[in-house]
Short mmCIF file of C-alpha atoms in Angstrom, two decimals:
data_model
loop_
_atom_site.label_atom_id
_atom_site.label_comp_id
_atom_site.label_asym_id
_atom_site.label_seq_id
_atom_site.Cartn_x
_atom_site.Cartn_y
_atom_site.Cartn_z
CA UNK A 11 22.56 64.83 33.33
CA UNK A 12 21.59 61.58 31.66
CA UNK A 13 23.11 58.43 33.04
CA UNK A 14 25.40 56.21 30.99
CA UNK A 15 23.80 53.14 29.51
CA UNK A 16 25.18 49.61 29.69
CA UNK A 17 23.80 46.69 27.67
CA UNK A 18 24.03 43.45 29.64
CA UNK A 19 23.88 39.94 28.19
CA UNK A 20 21.20 38.63 30.55
CA UNK A 21 20.10 35.03 31.12
CA UNK A 22 17.98 35.46 34.24
CA UNK A 23 20.15 33.15 36.30
CA UNK A 24 21.78 34.01 39.58
CA UNK A 25 25.01 35.37 38.09
CA UNK A 26 23.57 37.80 35.54
CA UNK A 27 20.77 38.86 37.88
CA UNK A 28 23.30 39.83 40.53
CA UNK A 29 25.52 41.45 37.90
CA UNK A 30 22.59 43.54 36.66
CA UNK A 31 21.97 45.01 40.10
CA UNK A 32 25.70 45.33 40.81
CA UNK A 33 26.34 47.23 37.57
CA UNK A 34 23.49 49.62 38.29
CA UNK A 35 24.78 50.21 41.82
CA UNK A 36 28.49 50.39 41.02
CA UNK A 37 28.39 52.46 37.83
CA UNK A 38 25.24 54.48 38.61
CA UNK A 39 24.16 53.56 35.10
CA UNK A 40 21.01 52.64 33.24
CA UNK A 41 21.10 48.89 32.55
CA UNK A 42 19.50 47.51 29.42
CA UNK A 43 19.05 43.76 29.65
CA UNK A 44 19.38 41.76 26.45
CA UNK A 45 18.51 38.12 25.92
CA UNK A 46 18.90 36.38 22.58
CA UNK A 47 16.32 33.71 21.85
CA UNK A 48 18.52 31.17 20.11
CA UNK A 49 16.51 28.10 21.06
CA UNK A 50 16.60 27.94 24.88
CA UNK A 51 12.81 27.36 24.90
CA UNK A 52 11.35 27.37 28.43
CA UNK A 53 14.47 29.04 29.83
CA UNK A 54 12.99 32.33 28.53
CA UNK A 55 9.76 32.13 30.54
CA UNK A 56 9.25 35.16 32.78
CA UNK A 57 12.58 36.69 31.82
CA UNK A 58 11.38 40.20 30.97
CA UNK A 59 9.47 40.60 34.24
CA UNK A 60 12.45 39.29 36.22
CA UNK A 61 14.88 41.70 34.55
CA UNK A 62 12.66 44.70 35.20
CA UNK A 63 12.19 43.71 38.84
CA UNK A 64 15.95 43.36 39.19
CA UNK A 65 16.47 46.92 38.00
CA UNK A 66 16.72 46.94 34.22
CA UNK A 67 15.36 50.08 32.59
CA UNK A 68 14.61 48.23 29.38
CA UNK A 69 14.59 44.63 28.20
CA UNK A 70 15.23 43.20 24.76
CA UNK A 71 14.33 39.57 24.11
CA UNK A 72 15.04 39.08 20.41
CA UNK A 73 14.13 35.99 18.44
CA UNK A 74 17.36 35.22 16.58
CA UNK A 75 16.69 31.54 15.90
CA UNK A 76 16.26 31.79 12.14
CA UNK A 77 19.30 34.02 11.78
CA UNK A 78 21.27 31.65 14.00
CA UNK A 79 20.40 28.66 11.83
CA UNK A 80 20.75 30.42 8.46
CA UNK A 81 23.77 32.67 8.94
CA UNK A 82 25.80 30.85 11.57
CA UNK A 83 25.00 27.12 11.88
CA UNK A 84 24.56 26.37 8.18
CA UNK A 85 27.71 28.16 6.93
CA UNK A 86 29.73 26.47 9.66
CA UNK A 87 28.39 23.04 8.74
CA UNK A 88 29.29 23.65 5.10
CA UNK A 89 32.90 23.87 6.27
CA UNK A 90 32.81 20.48 7.99
CA UNK A 91 33.93 22.14 11.23
CA UNK A 92 34.62 19.76 14.10
CA UNK A 93 36.81 20.99 16.95
CA UNK A 94 39.43 18.47 18.07
CA UNK A 95 37.63 15.73 16.19
CA UNK A 96 34.54 15.68 18.42
CA UNK A 97 32.92 19.03 19.25
CA UNK A 98 30.35 20.48 16.84
CA UNK A 99 30.88 23.95 18.32
CA UNK A 100 27.36 24.52 19.64
CA UNK A 101 28.27 27.15 22.24
CA UNK A 102 31.12 28.66 20.22
CA UNK A 103 28.99 29.53 17.20
CA UNK A 104 26.24 31.16 19.29
CA UNK A 105 28.42 33.75 21.00
CA UNK A 106 29.25 35.87 17.92
CA UNK A 107 25.55 36.24 17.13
CA UNK A 108 24.72 37.29 20.70
CA UNK A 109 27.56 39.79 20.78
CA UNK A 110 26.65 41.12 17.33
CA UNK A 111 23.13 41.90 18.49
CA UNK A 112 24.42 43.39 21.74
CA UNK A 113 26.53 45.99 19.95
CA UNK A 114 23.64 46.75 17.58
CA UNK A 115 21.45 47.50 20.59
CA UNK A 116 24.23 49.47 22.26
CA UNK A 117 24.55 51.72 19.22
CA UNK A 118 20.79 52.15 18.88
CA UNK A 119 20.45 53.03 22.57
CA UNK A 120 23.55 55.21 22.74
CA UNK A 121 25.16 52.91 25.32
CA UNK A 122 28.78 53.41 26.26
CA UNK A 123 29.48 49.77 27.13
CA UNK A 124 28.31 46.21 26.97
CA UNK A 125 28.68 43.74 29.84
CA UNK A 126 28.65 39.97 30.19
CA UNK A 127 28.75 37.37 32.93
CA UNK A 128 31.44 35.13 31.44
CA UNK A 129 34.20 34.16 33.85
CA UNK A 130 37.85 35.04 33.42
CA UNK A 131 38.77 31.37 33.00
CA UNK A 132 36.57 30.45 30.05
CA UNK A 133 36.28 30.90 26.31
CA UNK A 134 33.09 32.96 26.22
CA UNK A 135 34.72 36.16 27.45
CA UNK A 136 37.04 35.98 24.45
CA UNK A 137 34.24 35.23 21.98
CA UNK A 138 32.06 38.11 23.18
CA UNK A 139 34.85 40.63 23.23
CA UNK A 140 36.54 39.71 19.96
CA UNK A 141 33.17 40.10 18.24
CA UNK A 142 32.67 43.50 19.88
CA UNK A 143 36.18 44.54 18.85
CA UNK A 144 35.53 43.54 15.25
CA UNK A 145 32.11 45.18 14.95
CA UNK A 146 32.12 48.11 17.38
CA UNK A 147 35.57 48.89 18.75
CA UNK A 148 34.37 52.22 20.15
CA UNK A 149 32.06 50.50 22.67
CA UNK A 150 33.55 49.54 26.04
CA UNK A 151 33.28 46.11 27.64
CA UNK A 152 32.68 45.36 31.31
CA UNK A 153 33.51 41.85 32.54
CA UNK A 154 32.72 41.80 36.29
CA UNK A 155 34.26 38.39 36.94
CA UNK A 156 37.62 39.77 35.86
CA UNK A 157 37.40 42.59 38.41
CA UNK A 158 39.08 41.82 41.71
CA UNK A 159 36.56 43.94 43.62
CA UNK A 160 33.68 41.88 42.24
CA UNK A 161 35.37 38.57 43.03
CA UNK A 162 36.14 39.72 46.56
CA UNK A 163 32.52 40.68 47.08
CA UNK A 164 31.24 37.42 45.60
CA UNK A 165 33.73 34.63 46.38
CA UNK A 166 30.97 32.02 46.16
CA UNK A 167 27.33 31.26 45.49
CA UNK A 168 26.28 31.94 49.09
CA UNK A 169 27.38 35.57 48.86
CA UNK A 170 25.51 36.02 45.59
CA UNK A 171 22.33 34.59 47.09
CA UNK A 172 22.66 36.87 50.11
CA UNK A 173 23.13 39.89 47.83
CA UNK A 174 20.07 38.87 45.80
CA UNK A 175 17.96 38.59 48.94
CA UNK A 176 19.18 41.95 50.25
CA UNK A 177 18.35 43.71 46.99
CA UNK A 178 15.05 41.94 46.38
CA UNK A 179 16.33 40.18 43.29
CA UNK A 180 13.84 37.46 42.28
CA UNK A 181 16.22 34.52 42.10
CA UNK A 182 15.34 31.18 43.66
CA UNK A 183 17.96 30.34 46.28
CA UNK A 184 17.58 26.61 45.96
CA UNK A 185 20.37 24.06 45.77
CA UNK A 186 21.83 24.16 42.29
CA UNK A 187 22.37 21.20 40.03
CA UNK A 188 25.89 19.79 40.39
CA UNK A 189 26.80 21.06 36.90
CA UNK A 190 26.17 24.07 34.65
CA UNK A 191 24.33 24.05 31.33
CA UNK A 192 24.11 26.16 28.19
CA UNK A 193 21.38 25.45 25.64
CA UNK A 194 20.59 26.70 22.17
CA UNK A 195 19.16 25.50 18.87
CA UNK A 196 22.26 23.46 18.04
CA UNK A 197 23.05 21.79 21.35
CA UNK A 198 23.12 21.78 25.11
CA UNK A 199 26.36 21.62 27.07
CA UNK A 200 27.11 20.40 30.57
CA UNK A 201 30.24 21.22 32.54
CA UNK A 202 31.64 21.90 36.02
CA UNK A 203 30.63 20.26 39.28
CA UNK A 204 30.79 16.48 39.18
CA UNK A 205 31.93 16.63 35.54
CA UNK A 206 35.25 18.20 36.50
CA UNK A 207 36.46 14.67 37.30
CA UNK A 208 37.28 13.13 33.88
CA UNK A 209 36.88 9.64 35.38
CA UNK A 210 33.27 10.38 36.32
CA UNK A 211 30.96 8.37 34.06
CA UNK A 212 28.38 10.75 32.60
CA UNK A 213 26.73 7.89 30.72
CA UNK A 214 25.87 6.04 33.93
CA UNK A 215 22.30 5.30 34.90
CA UNK A 216 22.60 7.78 37.76
CA UNK A 217 23.11 10.62 35.25
CA UNK A 218 20.11 9.81 33.09
CA UNK A 219 18.13 12.81 34.34
CA UNK A 220 20.90 15.23 33.38
CA UNK A 221 20.23 14.92 29.66
CA UNK A 222 17.69 17.19 28.02
CA UNK A 223 17.66 16.76 24.24
CA UNK A 224 18.13 13.01 23.86
CA UNK A 225 17.42 9.62 25.34
CA UNK A 226 20.32 7.29 25.94
CA UNK A 227 21.07 4.95 23.04
CA UNK A 228 20.06 2.03 25.27
CA UNK A 229 16.60 3.55 25.71
CA UNK A 230 16.14 4.52 22.05
CA UNK A 231 13.52 2.69 19.93
CA UNK A 232 14.37 -0.87 18.90
CA UNK A 233 13.20 -0.13 15.34
CA UNK A 234 15.29 2.10 13.05
CA UNK A 235 13.85 5.16 11.34
CA UNK A 236 14.74 6.27 7.83
CA UNK A 237 15.16 9.93 6.94
CA UNK A 238 15.83 11.72 3.66
CA UNK A 239 17.64 15.07 3.63
CA UNK A 240 17.52 17.34 0.58
CA UNK A 241 20.57 19.52 -0.08
CA UNK A 242 21.10 22.53 -2.33
CA UNK A 243 24.57 24.09 -2.58
CA UNK A 244 25.63 22.46 0.67
CA UNK A 245 22.59 23.49 2.73
CA UNK A 246 19.79 21.21 3.86
CA UNK A 247 16.56 22.62 2.40
CA UNK A 248 14.09 19.85 3.15
CA UNK A 249 13.37 16.63 5.00
CA UNK A 250 11.40 13.67 3.67
CA UNK A 251 10.29 15.66 0.63
CA UNK A 252 9.04 18.68 2.59
CA UNK A 253 10.73 22.03 2.02
CA UNK A 254 11.92 23.68 5.23
CA UNK A 255 13.71 26.77 6.47
CA UNK A 256 17.05 26.31 8.27
CA UNK A 257 15.27 26.75 11.61
CA UNK A 258 12.68 24.12 10.75
CA UNK A 259 15.42 21.74 9.64
CA UNK A 260 17.27 22.09 12.93
CA UNK A 261 14.14 21.74 15.07
CA UNK A 262 12.99 18.64 13.21
CA UNK A 263 16.43 17.02 13.24
CA UNK A 264 16.79 17.71 16.96
CA UNK A 265 13.51 15.93 17.64
CA UNK A 266 14.40 12.92 15.49
CA UNK A 267 17.98 12.70 16.72
CA UNK A 268 16.97 12.99 20.34
CA UNK A 269 14.38 10.26 19.92
CA UNK A 270 17.07 7.87 18.69
CA UNK A 271 19.81 8.77 21.20
CA UNK A 272 22.02 10.50 18.65
CA UNK A 273 24.65 13.16 19.25
CA UNK A 274 26.05 12.68 22.76
CA UNK A 275 29.72 13.57 23.18
CA UNK A 276 31.87 13.49 26.32
CA UNK A 277 35.31 15.00 25.85
CA UNK A 278 38.22 16.83 27.42
CA UNK A 279 38.97 19.84 25.24
CA UNK A 280 41.63 22.52 25.06
CA UNK A 281 40.31 25.96 25.93
CA UNK A 282 41.73 28.99 24.15
CA UNK A 283 42.86 30.46 27.49
CA UNK A 284 45.27 27.57 28.01
CA UNK A 285 43.63 24.97 30.24
CA UNK A 286 41.89 21.70 29.53
CA UNK A 287 38.22 21.34 30.45
CA UNK A 288 35.72 18.52 30.35
CA UNK A 289 32.42 19.00 28.55
CA UNK A 290 29.43 16.79 27.84
CA UNK A 291 27.34 17.75 24.83
CA UNK A 292 24.03 16.77 23.26
CA UNK A 293 23.87 17.73 19.57
CA UNK A 294 21.22 15.43 18.08
CA UNK A 295 20.17 17.40 15.01
CA UNK A 296 23.63 18.71 14.30
CA UNK A 297 25.09 15.20 14.31
CA UNK A 298 22.58 14.03 11.70
CA UNK A 299 23.19 17.10 9.57
CA UNK A 300 26.96 16.79 9.85
CA UNK A 301 27.04 13.17 8.73
CA UNK A 302 24.43 13.57 5.99
CA UNK A 303 26.24 16.59 4.59
CA UNK A 304 29.45 14.59 4.39
CA UNK A 305 27.65 11.84 2.48
CA UNK A 306 26.31 14.42 0.03
CA UNK A 307 29.80 15.82 -0.48
CA UNK A 308 31.24 12.35 -1.14
CA UNK A 309 29.09 12.04 -4.25
CA UNK A 310 29.25 15.58 -5.61
CA UNK A 311 32.47 17.24 -4.55
CA UNK A 312 35.65 17.24 -6.62
CA UNK A 313 38.40 15.24 -4.94
CA UNK A 314 41.05 17.94 -4.74
CA UNK A 315 38.53 20.61 -3.76
CA UNK A 316 37.36 18.33 -0.95
CA UNK A 317 40.91 17.63 0.19
CA UNK A 318 41.77 21.33 0.13
CA UNK A 319 38.67 22.21 2.16
CA UNK A 320 39.35 19.32 4.55
CA UNK A 321 42.89 20.56 5.13
CA UNK A 322 41.36 23.76 6.48
CA UNK A 323 38.83 22.16 8.83
CA UNK A 324 41.11 22.30 11.85
CA UNK A 325 41.93 25.96 11.21
CA UNK A 326 38.31 26.92 10.59
CA UNK A 327 37.12 25.03 13.69
CA UNK A 328 39.75 26.66 15.86
CA UNK A 329 38.80 30.11 14.60
CA UNK A 330 35.16 29.49 15.55
CA UNK A 331 36.07 27.95 18.91
CA UNK A 332 38.39 30.83 19.79
CA UNK A 333 35.91 33.54 18.84
CA UNK A 334 37.25 34.78 15.52
CA UNK A 335 33.96 34.45 13.59
CA UNK A 336 34.18 38.04 12.30
CA UNK A 337 37.92 37.95 11.67
CA UNK A 338 39.11 38.47 8.08
CA UNK A 339 40.75 35.05 7.93
CA UNK A 340 37.49 33.27 8.82
CA UNK A 341 35.64 35.31 6.20
CA UNK A 342 38.29 34.42 3.63
CA UNK A 343 37.99 30.72 4.48
CA UNK A 344 34.20 31.00 4.24
CA UNK A 345 34.49 32.31 0.69
CA UNK A 346 36.45 29.19 -0.24
CA UNK A 347 33.94 26.98 1.58
CA UNK A 348 31.01 28.60 -0.22
CA UNK A 349 32.67 28.05 -3.59
CA UNK A 350 33.37 24.41 -2.68
CA UNK A 351 29.68 23.81 -1.96
CA UNK A 352 28.14 25.01 -5.21
CA UNK A 353 27.50 21.46 -6.50
CA UNK A 354 26.71 19.80 -3.16
CA UNK A 355 23.13 19.16 -4.22
CA UNK A 356 20.96 16.06 -4.00
CA UNK A 357 19.35 13.67 -1.54
CA UNK A 358 20.84 11.69 1.30
CA UNK A 359 19.04 8.82 3.02
CA UNK A 360 20.12 7.83 6.52
CA UNK A 361 18.96 5.27 9.05
CA UNK A 362 18.67 6.44 12.65
CA UNK A 363 19.21 3.67 15.16
CA UNK A 364 20.30 3.69 18.80
CA UNK A 365 22.78 6.54 18.69
CA UNK A 366 23.93 5.88 15.12
CA UNK A 367 23.45 7.75 11.86
CA UNK A 368 23.86 5.03 9.23
CA UNK A 369 24.32 5.86 5.55
CA UNK A 370 21.47 4.33 3.56
CA UNK A 371 21.74 5.91 0.12
CA UNK A 372 22.72 9.06 -1.75
CA UNK A 373 21.77 10.49 -5.15
CA UNK A 374 22.33 13.73 -7.04
CA UNK A 375 21.61 15.30 -10.44
CA UNK A 376 25.24 16.51 -10.41
CA UNK A 377 26.84 13.31 -9.14
CA UNK A 378 30.50 12.83 -9.99
CA UNK A 379 30.19 9.11 -9.45
CA UNK A 380 29.97 7.17 -12.73
CA UNK A 381 29.23 3.47 -12.25
CA UNK A 382 30.35 2.70 -15.80
CA UNK A 383 33.82 4.03 -15.02
CA UNK A 384 34.00 2.65 -11.48
CA UNK A 385 32.75 -0.84 -12.33
CA UNK A 386 35.04 -3.86 -12.00
CA UNK A 387 33.42 -5.21 -15.13
CA UNK A 388 34.18 -4.08 -18.67
CA UNK A 389 33.86 -0.29 -19.04
CA UNK A 390 31.40 0.42 -21.86
CA UNK A 391 32.54 4.06 -22.01
CA UNK A 392 36.22 3.16 -22.36
CA UNK A 393 36.95 6.31 -20.34
CA UNK A 394 39.56 4.52 -18.25
CA UNK A 395 42.32 2.40 -19.71
CA UNK A 396 43.80 0.19 -17.01
CA UNK A 397 47.07 -0.03 -18.91
CA UNK A 398 47.57 3.71 -18.28
CA UNK A 399 47.99 2.96 -14.57
CA UNK A 400 51.45 1.49 -15.21
CA UNK A 401 52.89 4.83 -16.29
CA UNK A 402 51.01 6.65 -13.51
CA UNK A 403 52.53 4.35 -10.90
CA UNK A 404 55.97 4.53 -12.48
CA UNK A 405 56.07 8.33 -12.37
CA UNK A 406 54.85 8.45 -8.77
CA UNK A 407 57.37 5.78 -7.77
CA UNK A 408 60.34 7.65 -9.25
CA UNK A 409 61.13 9.79 -6.20
CA UNK A 410 60.71 6.80 -3.91
CA UNK A 411 63.21 4.82 -5.95
CA UNK A 412 65.68 7.71 -5.93
CA UNK A 413 65.35 8.09 -2.15
CA UNK A 414 65.78 4.35 -1.68
CA UNK A 415 68.97 4.39 -3.75
CA UNK A 416 70.39 7.22 -1.60
CA UNK A 417 69.64 5.26 1.58
CA UNK A 418 71.30 2.15 0.20
CA UNK A 419 74.43 4.10 -0.78
CA UNK A 420 74.63 5.53 2.75
CA UNK A 421 74.78 2.02 4.17
CA UNK A 422 77.68 0.97 1.94
#
């Protein structure tokens, strides 16, 4: 009788390596290891060999970088999403793509379940499983860290290392860094360990080696660098006059942003599961794209359309953060966002300097800015009659006057 198959989200680290062997042992199942290449770079080296040695029957390492940039990062950036005013959602937006591919593999392989190494205290478990529920509700989910038997067997890192040694799992049992990281094309995050103290200064000289994608603003070049971003319908399609794919845009912006110390964020955020957590993020390319996109919108987007879209940013951001990427409400919001972006076309020039993205010019063939109308000098078009403002103000002041009269009568 053929064994059941389980598709595991596999990173090659200690946790998922132990989980791979544990799943095979506990469920007497065939384990298919899956790794999504979403921009981790050297973190993928030797991964297939390691998974096979650990006990995987098959390994998928799929290059999803272009899909990630085109179908996930770019639509999200069109929305202006920014969670709690600071976080550009680098980890949040990657999880739906990983889970989507996992269930595709599970169906192709005839697997009965998918498994992940997310803890029971974090957001990722929710993101993985809500995506699976939306796309393949018939496929089961195994979350070992939520199983009491697993936690009893592995109460700490030492027990996991001992298990790895006993089972010949090729994991280096060296002292770990005093924090955890998660990297992809959009960002890298740092959390746990020393960072669990919100008073700990992650910008201190002693933490310089922690950062991967950027130099500190203090160490950035003393000379600014100018950059032009071309937009079509709300998406960046080229840099400095050179047409690029979404992946090429993100890779180039990451390099430029990192060079100039752009995109570092240190924040305490509200997790979906109810607790606060502290995270440090490097999002160099995303920060440039976010700010340049907003500049492009300022010139080309209708005021009330912009204000309507902006009123939905918090909702949209929370949906992404909480794992509802494939939920009908996010898809409905995306339809509105897409419509709002149809004229967000033109060129934005920015100056990159020591952690800052400075607006340095914007132009568009569909600009809604008319200098003849906006000028403080005489308007040659006579499109705006300043005398009309008196009636406009009077009508808008009416309710305020009525309310004021009521308040005065109350005091009599």
